[in-house]
PDB file of C-alpha atoms and ligand atoms in Angstrom:
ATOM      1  CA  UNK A 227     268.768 -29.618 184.271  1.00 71.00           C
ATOM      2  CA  UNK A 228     272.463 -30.135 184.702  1.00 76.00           C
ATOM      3  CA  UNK A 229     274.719 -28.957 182.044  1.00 86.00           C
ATOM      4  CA  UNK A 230     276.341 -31.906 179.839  1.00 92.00           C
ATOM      5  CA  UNK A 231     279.224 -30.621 177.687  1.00 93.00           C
ATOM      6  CA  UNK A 232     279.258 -32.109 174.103  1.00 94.00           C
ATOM      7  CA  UNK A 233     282.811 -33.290 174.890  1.00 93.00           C
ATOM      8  CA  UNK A 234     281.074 -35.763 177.282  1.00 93.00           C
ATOM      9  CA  UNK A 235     279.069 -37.378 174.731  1.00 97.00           C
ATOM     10  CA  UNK A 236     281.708 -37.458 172.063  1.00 97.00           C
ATOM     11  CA  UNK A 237     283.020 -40.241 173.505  1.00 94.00           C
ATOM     12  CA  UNK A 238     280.556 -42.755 173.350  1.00 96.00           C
ATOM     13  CA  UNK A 239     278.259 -44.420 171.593  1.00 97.00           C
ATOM     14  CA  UNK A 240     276.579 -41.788 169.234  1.00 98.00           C
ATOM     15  CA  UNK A 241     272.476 -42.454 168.349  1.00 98.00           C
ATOM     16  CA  UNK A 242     272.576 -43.006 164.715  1.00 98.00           C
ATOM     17  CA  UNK A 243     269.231 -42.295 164.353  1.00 98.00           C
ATOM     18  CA  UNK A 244     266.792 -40.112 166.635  1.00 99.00           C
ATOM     19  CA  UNK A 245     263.444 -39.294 166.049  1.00 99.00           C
ATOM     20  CA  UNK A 246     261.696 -36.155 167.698  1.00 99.00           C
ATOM     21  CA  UNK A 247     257.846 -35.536 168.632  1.00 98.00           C
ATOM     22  CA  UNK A 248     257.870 -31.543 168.550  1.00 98.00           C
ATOM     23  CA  UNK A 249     255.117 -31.299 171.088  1.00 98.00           C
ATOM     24  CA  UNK A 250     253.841 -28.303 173.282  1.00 98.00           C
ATOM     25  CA  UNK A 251     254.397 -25.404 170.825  1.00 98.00           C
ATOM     26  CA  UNK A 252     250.463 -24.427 171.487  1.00 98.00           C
ATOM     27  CA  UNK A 253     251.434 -24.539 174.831  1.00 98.00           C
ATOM     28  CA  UNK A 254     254.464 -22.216 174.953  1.00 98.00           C
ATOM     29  CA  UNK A 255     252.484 -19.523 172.900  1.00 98.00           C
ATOM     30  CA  UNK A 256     249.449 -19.287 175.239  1.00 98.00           C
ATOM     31  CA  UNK A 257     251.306 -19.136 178.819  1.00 98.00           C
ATOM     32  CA  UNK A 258     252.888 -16.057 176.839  1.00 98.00           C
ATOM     33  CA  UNK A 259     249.472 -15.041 175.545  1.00 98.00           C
ATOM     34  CA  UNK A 260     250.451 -15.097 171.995  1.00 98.00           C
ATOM     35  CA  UNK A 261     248.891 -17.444 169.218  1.00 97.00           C
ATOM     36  CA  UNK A 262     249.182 -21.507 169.097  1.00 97.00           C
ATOM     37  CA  UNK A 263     250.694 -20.800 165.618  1.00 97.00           C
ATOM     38  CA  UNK A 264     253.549 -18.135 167.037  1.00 98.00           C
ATOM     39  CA  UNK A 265     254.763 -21.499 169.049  1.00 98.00           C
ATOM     40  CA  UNK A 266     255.151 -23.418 165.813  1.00 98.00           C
ATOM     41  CA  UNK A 267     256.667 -20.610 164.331  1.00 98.00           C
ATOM     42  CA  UNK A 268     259.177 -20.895 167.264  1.00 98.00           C
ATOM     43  CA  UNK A 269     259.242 -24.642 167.038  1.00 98.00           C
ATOM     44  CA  UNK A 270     260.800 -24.355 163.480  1.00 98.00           C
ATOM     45  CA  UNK A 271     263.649 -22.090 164.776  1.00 98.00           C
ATOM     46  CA  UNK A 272     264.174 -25.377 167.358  1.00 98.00           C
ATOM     47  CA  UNK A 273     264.392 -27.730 164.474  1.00 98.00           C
ATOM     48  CA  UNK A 274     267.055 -25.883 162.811  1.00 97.00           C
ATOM     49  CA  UNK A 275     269.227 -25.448 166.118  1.00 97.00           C
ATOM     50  CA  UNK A 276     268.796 -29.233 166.920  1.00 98.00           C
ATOM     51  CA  UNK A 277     269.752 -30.431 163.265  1.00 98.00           C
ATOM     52  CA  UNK A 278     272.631 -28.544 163.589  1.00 96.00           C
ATOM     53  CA  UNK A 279     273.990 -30.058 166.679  1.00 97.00           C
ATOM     54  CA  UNK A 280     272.985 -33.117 165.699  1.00 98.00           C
ATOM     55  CA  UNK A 281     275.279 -32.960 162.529  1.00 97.00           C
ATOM     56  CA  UNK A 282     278.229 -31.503 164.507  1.00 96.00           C
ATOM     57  CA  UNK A 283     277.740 -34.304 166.880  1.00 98.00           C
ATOM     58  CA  UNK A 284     277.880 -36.694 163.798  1.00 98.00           C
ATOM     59  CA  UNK A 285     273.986 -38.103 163.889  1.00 98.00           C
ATOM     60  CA  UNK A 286     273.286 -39.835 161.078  1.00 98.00           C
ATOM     61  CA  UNK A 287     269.526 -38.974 160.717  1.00 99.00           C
ATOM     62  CA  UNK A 288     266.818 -37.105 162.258  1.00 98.00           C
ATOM     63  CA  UNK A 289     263.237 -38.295 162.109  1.00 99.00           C
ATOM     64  CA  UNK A 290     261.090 -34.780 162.941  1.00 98.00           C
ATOM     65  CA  UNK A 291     256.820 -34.977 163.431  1.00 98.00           C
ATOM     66  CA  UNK A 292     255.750 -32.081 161.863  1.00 98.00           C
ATOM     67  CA  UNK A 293     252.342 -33.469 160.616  1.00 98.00           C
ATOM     68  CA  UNK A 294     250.630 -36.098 161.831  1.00 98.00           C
ATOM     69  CA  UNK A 295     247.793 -37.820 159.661  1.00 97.00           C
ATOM     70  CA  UNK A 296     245.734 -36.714 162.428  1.00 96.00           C
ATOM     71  CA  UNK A 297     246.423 -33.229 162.610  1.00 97.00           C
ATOM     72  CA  UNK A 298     243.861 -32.345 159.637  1.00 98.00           C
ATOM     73  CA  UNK A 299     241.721 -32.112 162.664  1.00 97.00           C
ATOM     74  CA  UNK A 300     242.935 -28.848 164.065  1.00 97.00           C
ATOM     75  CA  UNK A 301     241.349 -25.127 162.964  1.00 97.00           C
ATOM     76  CA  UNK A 302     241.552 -24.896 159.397  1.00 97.00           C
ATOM     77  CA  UNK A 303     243.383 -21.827 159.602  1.00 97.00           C
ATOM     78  CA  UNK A 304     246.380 -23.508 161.779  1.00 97.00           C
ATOM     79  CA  UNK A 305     246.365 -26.282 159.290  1.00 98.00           C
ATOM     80  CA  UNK A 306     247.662 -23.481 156.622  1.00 98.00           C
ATOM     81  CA  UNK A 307     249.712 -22.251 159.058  1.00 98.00           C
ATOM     82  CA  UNK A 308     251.693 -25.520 159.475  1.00 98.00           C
ATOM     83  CA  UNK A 309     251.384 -25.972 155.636  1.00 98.00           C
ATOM     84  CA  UNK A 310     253.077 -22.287 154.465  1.00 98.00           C
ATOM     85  CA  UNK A 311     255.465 -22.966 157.697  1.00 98.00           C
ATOM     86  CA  UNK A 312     256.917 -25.717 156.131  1.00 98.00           C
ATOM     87  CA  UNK A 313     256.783 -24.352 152.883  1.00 98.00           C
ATOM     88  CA  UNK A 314     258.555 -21.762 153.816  1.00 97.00           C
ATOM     89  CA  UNK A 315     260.879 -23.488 156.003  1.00 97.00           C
ATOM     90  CA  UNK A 316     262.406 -25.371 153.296  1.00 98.00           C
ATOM     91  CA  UNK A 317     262.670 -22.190 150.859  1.00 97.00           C
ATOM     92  CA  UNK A 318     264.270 -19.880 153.214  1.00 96.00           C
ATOM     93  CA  UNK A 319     266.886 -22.517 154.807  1.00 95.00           C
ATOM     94  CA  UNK A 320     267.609 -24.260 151.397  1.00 97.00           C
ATOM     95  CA  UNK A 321     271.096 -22.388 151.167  1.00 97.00           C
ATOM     96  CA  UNK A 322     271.803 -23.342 155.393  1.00 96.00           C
ATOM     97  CA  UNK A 323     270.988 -27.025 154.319  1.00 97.00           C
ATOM     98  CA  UNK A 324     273.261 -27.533 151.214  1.00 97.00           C
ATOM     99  CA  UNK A 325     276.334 -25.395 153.223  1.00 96.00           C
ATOM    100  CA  UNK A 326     275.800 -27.542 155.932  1.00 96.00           C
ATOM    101  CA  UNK A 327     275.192 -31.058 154.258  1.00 97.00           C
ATOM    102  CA  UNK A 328     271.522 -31.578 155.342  1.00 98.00           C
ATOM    103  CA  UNK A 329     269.858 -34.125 153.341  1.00 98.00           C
ATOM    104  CA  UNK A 330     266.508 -33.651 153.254  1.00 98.00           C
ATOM    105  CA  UNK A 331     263.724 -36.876 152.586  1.00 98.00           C
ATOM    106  CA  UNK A 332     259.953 -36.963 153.762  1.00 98.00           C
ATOM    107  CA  UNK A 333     257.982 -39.685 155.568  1.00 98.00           C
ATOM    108  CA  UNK A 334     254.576 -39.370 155.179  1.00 98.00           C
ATOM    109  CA  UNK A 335     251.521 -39.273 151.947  1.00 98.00           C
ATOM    110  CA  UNK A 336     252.585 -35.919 150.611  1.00 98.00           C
ATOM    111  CA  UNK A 337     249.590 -36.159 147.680  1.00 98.00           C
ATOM    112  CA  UNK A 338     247.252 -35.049 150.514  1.00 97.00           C
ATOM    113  CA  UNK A 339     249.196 -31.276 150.709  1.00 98.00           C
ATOM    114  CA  UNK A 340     248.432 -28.318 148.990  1.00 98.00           C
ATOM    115  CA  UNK A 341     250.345 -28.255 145.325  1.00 98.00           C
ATOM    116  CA  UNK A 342     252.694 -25.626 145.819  1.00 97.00           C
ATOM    117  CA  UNK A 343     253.585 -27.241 149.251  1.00 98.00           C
ATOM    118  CA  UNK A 344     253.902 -30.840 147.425  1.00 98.00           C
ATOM    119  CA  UNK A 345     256.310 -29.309 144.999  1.00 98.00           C
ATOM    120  CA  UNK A 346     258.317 -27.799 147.281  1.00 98.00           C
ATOM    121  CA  UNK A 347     259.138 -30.729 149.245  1.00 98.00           C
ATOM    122  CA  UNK A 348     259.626 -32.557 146.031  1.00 98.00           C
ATOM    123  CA  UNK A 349     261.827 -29.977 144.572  1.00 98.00           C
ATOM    124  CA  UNK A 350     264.178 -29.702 148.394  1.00 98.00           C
ATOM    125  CA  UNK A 351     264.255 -33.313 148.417  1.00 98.00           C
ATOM    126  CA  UNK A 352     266.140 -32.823 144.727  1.00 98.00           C
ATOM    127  CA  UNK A 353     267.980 -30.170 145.849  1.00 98.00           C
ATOM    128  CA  UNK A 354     269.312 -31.796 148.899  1.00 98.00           C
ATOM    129  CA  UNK A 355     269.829 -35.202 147.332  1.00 98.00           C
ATOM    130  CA  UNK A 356     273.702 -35.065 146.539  1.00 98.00           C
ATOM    131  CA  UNK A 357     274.356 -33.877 150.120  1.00 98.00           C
ATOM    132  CA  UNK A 358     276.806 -36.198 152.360  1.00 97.00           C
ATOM    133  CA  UNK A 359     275.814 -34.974 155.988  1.00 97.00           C
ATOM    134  CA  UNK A 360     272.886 -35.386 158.309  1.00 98.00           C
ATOM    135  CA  UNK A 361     269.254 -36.562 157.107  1.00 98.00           C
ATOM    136  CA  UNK A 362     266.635 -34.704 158.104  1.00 98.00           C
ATOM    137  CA  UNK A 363     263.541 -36.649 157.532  1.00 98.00           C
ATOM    138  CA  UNK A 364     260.350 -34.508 158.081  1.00 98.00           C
ATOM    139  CA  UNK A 365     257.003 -36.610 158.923  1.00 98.00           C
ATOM    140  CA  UNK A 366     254.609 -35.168 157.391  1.00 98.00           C
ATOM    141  CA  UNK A 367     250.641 -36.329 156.538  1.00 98.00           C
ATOM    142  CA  UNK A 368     252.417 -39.441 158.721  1.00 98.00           C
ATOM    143  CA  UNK A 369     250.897 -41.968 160.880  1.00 98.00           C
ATOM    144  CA  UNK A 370     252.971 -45.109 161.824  1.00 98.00           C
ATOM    145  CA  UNK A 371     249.330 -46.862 161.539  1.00 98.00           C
ATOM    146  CA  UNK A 372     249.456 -45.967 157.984  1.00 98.00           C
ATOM    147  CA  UNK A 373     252.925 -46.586 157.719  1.00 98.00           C
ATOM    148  CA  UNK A 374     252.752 -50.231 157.872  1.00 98.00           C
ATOM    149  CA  UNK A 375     248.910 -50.761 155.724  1.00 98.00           C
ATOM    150  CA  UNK A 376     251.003 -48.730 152.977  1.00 98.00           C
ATOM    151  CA  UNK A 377     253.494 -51.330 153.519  1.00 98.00           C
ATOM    152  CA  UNK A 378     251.117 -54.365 153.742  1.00 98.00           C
ATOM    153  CA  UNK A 379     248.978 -53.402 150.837  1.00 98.00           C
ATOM    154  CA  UNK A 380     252.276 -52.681 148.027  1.00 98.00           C
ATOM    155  CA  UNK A 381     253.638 -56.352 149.460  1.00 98.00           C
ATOM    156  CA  UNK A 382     250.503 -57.837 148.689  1.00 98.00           C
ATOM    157  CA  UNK A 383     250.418 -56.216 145.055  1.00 98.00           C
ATOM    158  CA  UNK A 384     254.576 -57.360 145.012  1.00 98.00           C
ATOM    159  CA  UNK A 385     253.036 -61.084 145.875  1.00 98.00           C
ATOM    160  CA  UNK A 386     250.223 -61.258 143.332  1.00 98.00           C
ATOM    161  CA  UNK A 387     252.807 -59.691 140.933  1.00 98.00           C
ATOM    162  CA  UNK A 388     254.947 -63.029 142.032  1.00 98.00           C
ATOM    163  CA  UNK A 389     257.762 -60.706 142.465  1.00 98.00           C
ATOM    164  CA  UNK A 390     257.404 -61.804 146.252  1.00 98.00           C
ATOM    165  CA  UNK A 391     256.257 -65.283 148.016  1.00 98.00           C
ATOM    166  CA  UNK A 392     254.754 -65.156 151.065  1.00 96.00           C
ATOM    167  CA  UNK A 393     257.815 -67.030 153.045  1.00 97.00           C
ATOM    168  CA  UNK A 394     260.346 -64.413 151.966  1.00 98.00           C
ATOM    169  CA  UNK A 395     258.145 -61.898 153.777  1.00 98.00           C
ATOM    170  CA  UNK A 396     260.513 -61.508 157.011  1.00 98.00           C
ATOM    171  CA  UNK A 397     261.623 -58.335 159.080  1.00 98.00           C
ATOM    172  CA  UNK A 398     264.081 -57.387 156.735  1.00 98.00           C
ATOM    173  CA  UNK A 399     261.997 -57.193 153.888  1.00 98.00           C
ATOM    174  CA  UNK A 400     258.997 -55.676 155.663  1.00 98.00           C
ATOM    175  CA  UNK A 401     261.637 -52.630 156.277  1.00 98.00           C
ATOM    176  CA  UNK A 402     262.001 -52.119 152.969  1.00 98.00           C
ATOM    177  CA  UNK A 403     258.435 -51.002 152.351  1.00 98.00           C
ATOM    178  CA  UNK A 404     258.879 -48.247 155.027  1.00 99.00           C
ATOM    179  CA  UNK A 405     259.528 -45.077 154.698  1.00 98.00           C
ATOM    180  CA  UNK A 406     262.655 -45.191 156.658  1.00 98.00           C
ATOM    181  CA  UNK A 407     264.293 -47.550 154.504  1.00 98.00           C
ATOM    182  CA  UNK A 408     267.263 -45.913 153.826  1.00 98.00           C
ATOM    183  CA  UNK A 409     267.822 -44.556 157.338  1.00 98.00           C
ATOM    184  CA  UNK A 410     269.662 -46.743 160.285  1.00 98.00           C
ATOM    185  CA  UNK A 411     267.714 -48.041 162.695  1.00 98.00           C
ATOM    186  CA  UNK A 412     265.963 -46.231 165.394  1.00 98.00           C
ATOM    187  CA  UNK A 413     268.049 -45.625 168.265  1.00 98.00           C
ATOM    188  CA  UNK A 414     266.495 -42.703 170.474  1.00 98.00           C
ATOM    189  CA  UNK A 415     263.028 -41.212 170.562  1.00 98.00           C
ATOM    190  CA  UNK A 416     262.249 -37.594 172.029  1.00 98.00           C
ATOM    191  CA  UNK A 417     259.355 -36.149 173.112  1.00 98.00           C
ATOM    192  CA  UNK A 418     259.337 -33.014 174.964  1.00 98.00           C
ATOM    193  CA  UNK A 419     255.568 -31.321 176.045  1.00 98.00           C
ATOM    194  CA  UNK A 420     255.037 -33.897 179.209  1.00 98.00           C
ATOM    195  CA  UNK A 421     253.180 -36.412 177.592  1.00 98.00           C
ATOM    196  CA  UNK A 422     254.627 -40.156 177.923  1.00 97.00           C
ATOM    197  CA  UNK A 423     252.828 -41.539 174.782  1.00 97.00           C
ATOM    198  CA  UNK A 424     254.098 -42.510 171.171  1.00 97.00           C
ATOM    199  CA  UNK A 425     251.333 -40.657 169.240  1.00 97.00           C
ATOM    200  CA  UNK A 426     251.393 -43.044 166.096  1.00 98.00           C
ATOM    201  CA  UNK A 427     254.938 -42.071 165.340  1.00 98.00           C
ATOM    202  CA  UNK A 428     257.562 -44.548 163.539  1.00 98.00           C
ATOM    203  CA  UNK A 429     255.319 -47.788 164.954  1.00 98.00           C
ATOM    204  CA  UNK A 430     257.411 -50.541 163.583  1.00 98.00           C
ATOM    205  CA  UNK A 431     261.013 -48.531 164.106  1.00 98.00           C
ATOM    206  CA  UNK A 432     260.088 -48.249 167.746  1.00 98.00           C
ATOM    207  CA  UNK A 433     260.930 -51.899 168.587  1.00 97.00           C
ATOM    208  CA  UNK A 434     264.201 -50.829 170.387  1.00 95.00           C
ATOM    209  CA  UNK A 435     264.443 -47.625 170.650  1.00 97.00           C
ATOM    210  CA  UNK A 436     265.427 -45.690 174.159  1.00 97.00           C
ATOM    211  CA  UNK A 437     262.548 -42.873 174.696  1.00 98.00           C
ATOM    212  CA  UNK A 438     263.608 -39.501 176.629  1.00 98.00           C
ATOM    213  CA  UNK A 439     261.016 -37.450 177.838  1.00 98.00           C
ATOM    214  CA  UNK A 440     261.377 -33.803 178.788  1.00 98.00           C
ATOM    215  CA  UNK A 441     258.215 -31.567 180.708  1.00 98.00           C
ATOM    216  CA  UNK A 442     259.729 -28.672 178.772  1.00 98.00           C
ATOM    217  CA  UNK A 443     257.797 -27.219 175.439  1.00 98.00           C
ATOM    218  CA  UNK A 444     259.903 -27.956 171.968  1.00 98.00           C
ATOM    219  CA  UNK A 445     260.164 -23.847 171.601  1.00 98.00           C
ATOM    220  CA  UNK A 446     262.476 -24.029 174.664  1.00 98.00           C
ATOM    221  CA  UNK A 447     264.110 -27.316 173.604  1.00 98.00           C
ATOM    222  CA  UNK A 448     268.292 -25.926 173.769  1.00 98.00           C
ATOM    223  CA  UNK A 449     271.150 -28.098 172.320  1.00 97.00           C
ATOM    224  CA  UNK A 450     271.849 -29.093 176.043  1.00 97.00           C
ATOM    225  CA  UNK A 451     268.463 -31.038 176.337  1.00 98.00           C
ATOM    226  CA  UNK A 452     269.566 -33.188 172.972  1.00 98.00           C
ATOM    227  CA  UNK A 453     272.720 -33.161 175.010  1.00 98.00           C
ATOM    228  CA  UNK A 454     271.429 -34.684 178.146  1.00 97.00           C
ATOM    229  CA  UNK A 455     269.023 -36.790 176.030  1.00 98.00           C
ATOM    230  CA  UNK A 456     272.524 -38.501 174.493  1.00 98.00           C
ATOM    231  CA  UNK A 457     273.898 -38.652 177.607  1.00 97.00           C
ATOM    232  CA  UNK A 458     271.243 -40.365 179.009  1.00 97.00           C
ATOM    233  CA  UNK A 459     271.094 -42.863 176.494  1.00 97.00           C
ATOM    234  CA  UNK A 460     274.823 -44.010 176.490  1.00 97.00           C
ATOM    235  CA  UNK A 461     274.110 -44.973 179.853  1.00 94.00           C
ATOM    236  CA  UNK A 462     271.015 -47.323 179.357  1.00 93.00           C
ATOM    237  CA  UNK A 463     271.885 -50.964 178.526  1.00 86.00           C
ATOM    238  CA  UNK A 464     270.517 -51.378 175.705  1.00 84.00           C
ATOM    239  CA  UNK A 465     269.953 -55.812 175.438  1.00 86.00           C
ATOM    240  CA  UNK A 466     267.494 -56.082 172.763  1.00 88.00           C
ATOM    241  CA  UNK A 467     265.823 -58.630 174.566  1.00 87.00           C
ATOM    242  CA  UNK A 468     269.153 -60.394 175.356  1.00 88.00           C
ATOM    243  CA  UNK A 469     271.101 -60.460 178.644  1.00 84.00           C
ATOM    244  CA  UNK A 470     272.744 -57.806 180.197  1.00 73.00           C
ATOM    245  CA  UNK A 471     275.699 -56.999 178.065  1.00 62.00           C
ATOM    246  CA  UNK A 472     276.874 -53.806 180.242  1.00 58.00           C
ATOM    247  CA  UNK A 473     276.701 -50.413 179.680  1.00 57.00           C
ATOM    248  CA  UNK A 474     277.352 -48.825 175.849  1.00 62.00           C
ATOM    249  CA  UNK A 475     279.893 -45.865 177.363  1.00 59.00           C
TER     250      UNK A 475
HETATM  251  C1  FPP B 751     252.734 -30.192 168.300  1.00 57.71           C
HETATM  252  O1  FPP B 751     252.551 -29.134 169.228  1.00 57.71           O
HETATM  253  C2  FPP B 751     253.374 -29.702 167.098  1.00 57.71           C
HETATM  254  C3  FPP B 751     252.866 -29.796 165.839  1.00 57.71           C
HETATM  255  C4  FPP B 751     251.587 -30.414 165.528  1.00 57.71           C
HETATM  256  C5  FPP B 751     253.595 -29.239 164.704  1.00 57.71           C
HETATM  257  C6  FPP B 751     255.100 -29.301 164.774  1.00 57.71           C
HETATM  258  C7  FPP B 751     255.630 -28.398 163.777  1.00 57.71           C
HETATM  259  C8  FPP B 751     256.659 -27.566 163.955  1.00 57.71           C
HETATM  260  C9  FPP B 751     257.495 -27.481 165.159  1.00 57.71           C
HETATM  261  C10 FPP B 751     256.978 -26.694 162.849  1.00 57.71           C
HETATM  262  C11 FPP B 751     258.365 -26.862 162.392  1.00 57.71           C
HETATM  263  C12 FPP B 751     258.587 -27.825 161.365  1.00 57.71           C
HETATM  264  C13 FPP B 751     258.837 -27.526 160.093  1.00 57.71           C
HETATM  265  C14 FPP B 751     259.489 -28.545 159.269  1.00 57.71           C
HETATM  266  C15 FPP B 751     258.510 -26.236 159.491  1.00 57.71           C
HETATM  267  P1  FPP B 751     251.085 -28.800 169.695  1.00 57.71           P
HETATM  268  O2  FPP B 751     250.535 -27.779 168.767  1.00 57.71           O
HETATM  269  O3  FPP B 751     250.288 -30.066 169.787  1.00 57.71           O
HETATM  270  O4  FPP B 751     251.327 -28.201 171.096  1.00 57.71           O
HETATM  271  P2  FPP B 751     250.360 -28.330 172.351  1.00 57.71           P
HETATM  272  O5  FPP B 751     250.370 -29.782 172.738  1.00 57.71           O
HETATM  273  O6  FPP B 751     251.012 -27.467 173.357  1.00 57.71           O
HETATM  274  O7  FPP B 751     249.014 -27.836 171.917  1.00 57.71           O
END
């Protein structure tokens, strides 16, 4: 991959918002013979080095997959794995966040994790919540499939409450029942691992968003792939279903 210097992408257009699909860590761990849960372990040390070029490149937000709704599925012993991981994650980097700005907020059913896990998040999100800087918002126990039901079902109640009628419900207040309400919109997915898929992630903020994909693993995801991912997208045109309007550069 060709080295892009972050004085290339200062220039133009900056993604307010990107999300990222941390695939492949299992991956990465087994072609170096070590266990599917030393690549998520590696994957968190990613994270931290992306958020923090992110912020210095002036990102808004970050939308991270760290849970899916399907990943109860897996062994139950990797499940507690990703569980503590997080858990300690967000203990051990509290002090890096609040010197660096990081906002943290959660997408995702958190009354499904473990207590002490729960509380945690809870407690960082508290912690974190006078910050000015970059939002890191962690998906976790998300599924964009459950996204939008969550948002269906507490309009409905908002209707038969007749806080709502039916003709006010429009894009703009569908977004509010989201998650992401408080976040820009979507600019840039990226998904590194090799798969080309979306993986019930951020359904309804997809509309327009510019995907990058990347065959390498998220443990050997560097600053210059988020760099070349920017790049890249400040030279799509970008016409939300308009005509071409020329490039964003
Ligand atoms: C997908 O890789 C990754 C996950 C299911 C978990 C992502 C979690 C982290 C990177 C941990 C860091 C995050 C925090 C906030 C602590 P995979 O296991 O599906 O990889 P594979 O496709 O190679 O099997």
């Amino acid at each position: 991959m060709v080295e892009i210097t972050k004085e290339s992408i200062l220039s133009g257009v900056m993604p307010k918002h990107i999300a990222i699909i941390m695939d492949g860590n299992g991956r990465w761990a087994k072609e170096r013979g070590m266990a599917r849960t030393m690549g998520h372990k590696r994957g968190a040390e990613t994270l931290r080095e992306i958020v923090k070029s992110a912020g210095e490149l002036g990102v808004k937000a970050i939308t991270a997959y760290a849970f899916s709704t399907e990943n109860w599925k897996r062994p139950e012993y990797e499940v507690n794995f990703l569980m503590n991981l997080l858990d300690i994650y967000l203990t051990s980097e509290l002090d890096k966040l609040n010197k660096h700005q990081v906002k943290i907020m959660f997408s995702g059913d958190l009354a499904k994790l473990p207590e002490a896990v729960r509380l945690r998040a809870e407690r960082t999100v508290g912690a974190t919540a006078q910050n000015t800087g970059l939002v890191l918002n962690l998906a976790v126990n998300y599924g964009g499939q459950a996204e939008i039901l969550r948002a269906v079902q507490n309009i409905t109640f908002a209707a038969m409450e007749n806080k709502i009628t039916p003709q006010q419900i429009d894009e703009a207040l569908f977004e509010q029942y989201l998650y992401t309400k408080n976040l820009p919109a979507l600019d840039l997915l990226i998904r590194p691992g090799g798969d080309m898929r979306i993986s019930n992630f951020l359904l309804w903020q997809m509309a327009y968003a510019e995907i990058w994909f990347t065959g390498d693993y998220w443990p050997d995801v560097t600053p210059n792939h988020l760099y070349r991912a920017i790049y890249d997208f400040q030279r799509r045109d970008r016409r939300f279903g308009a005509l071409n309007t020329g490039k964003q550069v």
